[in-house]
Amino acid sequence: CKPGQLVAMALPYPIVSDDKIAKALSEIEQRLVTPVGLRNLSPDDPKFGPDTCITPYYLGFLAELYMKIYGEDGLRKAETIYHVFDEKPNDVQSPNFFEKFSAEPPYEGKGSPLSAVTIASINRIKLLIDQF
């Protein structure tokens, strides 16, 4: 169960059926999804530790698959993801837009504080919601 699976499943011509994508999404939701992104390892993985992080970049692929597989229900899930990041930052170093986060609450920001990749992913979610 790795977040990179989302990329392969979100391609225009995925190599697995929608049923298998739905099953994988269920596993990903249970093991990897957090309010600020996806963990790079599941907490039950033996390699899970202090170097494990959360990457918001994958949220765009997650939102896209939610809408593709679950329709209107998926749209609501995508909107929930977007609204976590839609809050206006209190200062320039808003934790909502870090490049990555620690894997456990309180999800401390790491890396670039205004990551272009994170901002682009959140903007992509908004675009997908508007196009739905």
GROMACS .gro file of C-alpha atoms in nm:
model
  132
    1CYS     CA    1   0.000   0.000   0.000
    2LYS     CA    2   0.197   0.298  -0.133
    3PRO     CA    3   0.080   0.644  -0.245
    4GLY     CA    4   0.245   0.603  -0.586
    5GLN     CA    5  -0.030   0.355  -0.673
    6LEU     CA    6  -0.264   0.653  -0.707
    7VAL     CA    7  -0.061   0.791  -0.995
    8ALA     CA    8  -0.081   0.465  -1.189
    9MET     CA    9  -0.455   0.432  -1.124
   10ALA     CA   10  -0.531   0.794  -1.220
   11LEU     CA   11  -0.376   0.767  -1.566
   12PRO     CA   12  -0.619   0.801  -1.858
   13TYR     CA   13  -0.587   0.427  -1.934
   14PRO     CA   14  -0.521   0.247  -1.603
   15ILE     CA   15  -0.414  -0.116  -1.614
   16VAL     CA   16  -0.666  -0.224  -1.349
   17SER     CA   17  -1.045  -0.225  -1.341
   18ASP     CA   18  -1.257   0.029  -1.154
   19ASP     CA   19  -1.346  -0.243  -0.901
   20LYS     CA   20  -0.980  -0.297  -0.819
   21ILE     CA   21  -0.924   0.079  -0.802
   22ALA     CA   22  -1.213   0.109  -0.553
   23LYS     CA   23  -1.062  -0.168  -0.339
   24ALA     CA   24  -0.719  -0.003  -0.350
   25LEU     CA   25  -0.875   0.334  -0.259
   26SER     CA   26  -1.034   0.174   0.046
   27GLU     CA   27  -0.696   0.041   0.159
   28ILE     CA   28  -0.525   0.373   0.090
   29GLU     CA   29  -0.792   0.559   0.288
   30GLN     CA   30  -0.751   0.329   0.588
   31ARG     CA   31  -0.371   0.325   0.592
   32LEU     CA   32  -0.229   0.634   0.426
   33VAL     CA   33  -0.476   0.924   0.409
   34THR     CA   34  -0.443   1.205   0.665
   35PRO     CA   35  -0.600   1.553   0.664
   36VAL     CA   36  -0.285   1.703   0.505
   37GLY     CA   37  -0.179   1.436   0.256
   38LEU     CA   38  -0.078   1.073   0.223
   39ARG     CA   39   0.182   0.893   0.431
   40ASN     CA   40   0.464   0.740   0.229
   41LEU     CA   41   0.433   0.424   0.445
   42SER     CA   42   0.149   0.267   0.637
   43PRO     CA   43   0.180   0.284   1.017
   44ASP     CA   44   0.168  -0.098   1.024
   45ASP     CA   45   0.471  -0.123   0.791
   46PRO     CA   46   0.784  -0.241   0.976
   47LYS     CA   47   0.983   0.041   0.813
   48PHE     CA   48   0.745   0.307   0.951
   49GLY     CA   49   0.946   0.541   1.170
   50PRO     CA   50   1.078   0.893   1.225
   51ASP     CA   51   1.174   0.931   0.857
   52THR     CA   52   0.822   0.854   0.741
   53CYS     CA   53   0.648   1.163   0.609
   54ILE     CA   54   0.323   1.284   0.456
   55THR     CA   55   0.316   1.427   0.106
   56PRO     CA   56   0.026   1.653   0.000
   57TYR     CA   57   0.121   1.613  -0.369
   58TYR     CA   58  -0.078   1.289  -0.399
   59LEU     CA   59  -0.404   1.451  -0.292
   60GLY     CA   60  -0.475   1.565  -0.649
   61PHE     CA   61  -0.464   1.206  -0.772
   62LEU     CA   62  -0.674   1.093  -0.476
   63ALA     CA   63  -0.942   1.354  -0.547
   64GLU     CA   64  -0.945   1.264  -0.917
   65LEU     CA   65  -0.997   0.895  -0.840
   66TYR     CA   66  -1.267   0.972  -0.584
   67MET     CA   67  -1.466   1.156  -0.849
   68LYS     CA   68  -1.400   0.894  -1.118
   69ILE     CA   69  -1.495   0.595  -0.903
   70TYR     CA   70  -1.759   0.735  -0.664
   71GLY     CA   71  -1.923   1.012  -0.869
   72GLU     CA   72  -2.118   1.261  -0.654
   73ASP     CA   73  -1.996   1.099  -0.331
   74GLY     CA   74  -1.642   1.131  -0.461
   75LEU     CA   75  -1.702   1.497  -0.541
   76ARG     CA   76  -1.795   1.556  -0.177
   77LYS     CA   77  -1.477   1.379  -0.064
   78ALA     CA   78  -1.271   1.593  -0.302
   79GLU     CA   79  -1.437   1.908  -0.170
   80THR     CA   80  -1.351   1.803   0.185
   81ILE     CA   81  -0.985   1.764   0.087
   82TYR     CA   82  -0.985   2.103  -0.083
   83HIS     CA   83  -1.145   2.285   0.210
   84VAL     CA   84  -0.869   2.170   0.449
   85PHE     CA   85  -0.630   2.375   0.237
   86ASP     CA   86  -0.875   2.650   0.140
   87GLU     CA   87  -0.845   2.824   0.475
   88LYS     CA   88  -0.659   3.152   0.449
   89PRO     CA   89  -0.312   3.132   0.606
   90ASN     CA   90  -0.240   3.346   0.912
   91ASP     CA   91   0.111   3.417   0.792
   92VAL     CA   92   0.345   3.341   0.504
   93GLN     CA   93   0.457   3.013   0.661
   94SER     CA   94   0.112   2.858   0.677
   95PRO     CA   95   0.139   2.488   0.764
   96ASN     CA   96  -0.122   2.416   0.498
   97PHE     CA   97   0.127   2.451   0.214
   98PHE     CA   98   0.442   2.272   0.328
   99GLU     CA   99   0.623   2.034   0.096
  100LYS     CA  100   0.575   1.749   0.343
  101PHE     CA  101   0.464   1.683   0.700
  102SER     CA  102   0.557   1.456   0.988
  103ALA     CA  103   0.367   1.127   0.973
  104GLU     CA  104   0.194   1.159   1.309
  105PRO     CA  105  -0.025   1.434   1.459
  106PRO     CA  106   0.013   1.728   1.497
  107TYR     CA  107   0.154   1.695   1.142
  108GLU     CA  108   0.440   1.942   1.163
  109GLY     CA  109   0.544   2.097   0.834
  110LYS     CA  110   0.880   2.000   0.683
  111GLY     CA  111   1.065   2.108   0.374
  112SER     CA  112   0.964   2.410   0.171
  113PRO     CA  113   0.698   2.618   0.354
  114LEU     CA  114   0.526   2.733   0.034
  115SER     CA  115   0.581   2.435  -0.190
  116ALA     CA  116   0.485   2.495  -0.552
  117VAL     CA  117   0.399   2.125  -0.592
  118THR     CA  118   0.159   2.134  -0.296
  119ILE     CA  119  -0.006   2.454  -0.415
  120ALA     CA  120  -0.037   2.314  -0.768
  121SER     CA  121  -0.194   1.994  -0.637
  122ILE     CA  122  -0.452   2.187  -0.434
  123ASN     CA  123  -0.527   2.411  -0.734
  124ARG     CA  124  -0.570   2.097  -0.944
  125ILE     CA  125  -0.828   1.965  -0.698
  126LYS     CA  126  -1.021   2.290  -0.730
  127LEU     CA  127  -1.004   2.267  -1.110
  128LEU     CA  128  -1.131   1.906  -1.103
  129ILE     CA  129  -1.417   2.004  -0.871
  130ASP     CA  130  -1.516   2.292  -1.098
  131GLN     CA  131  -1.504   2.066  -1.406
  132PHE     CA  132  -1.704   1.782  -1.248
   0.00000   0.00000   0.00000
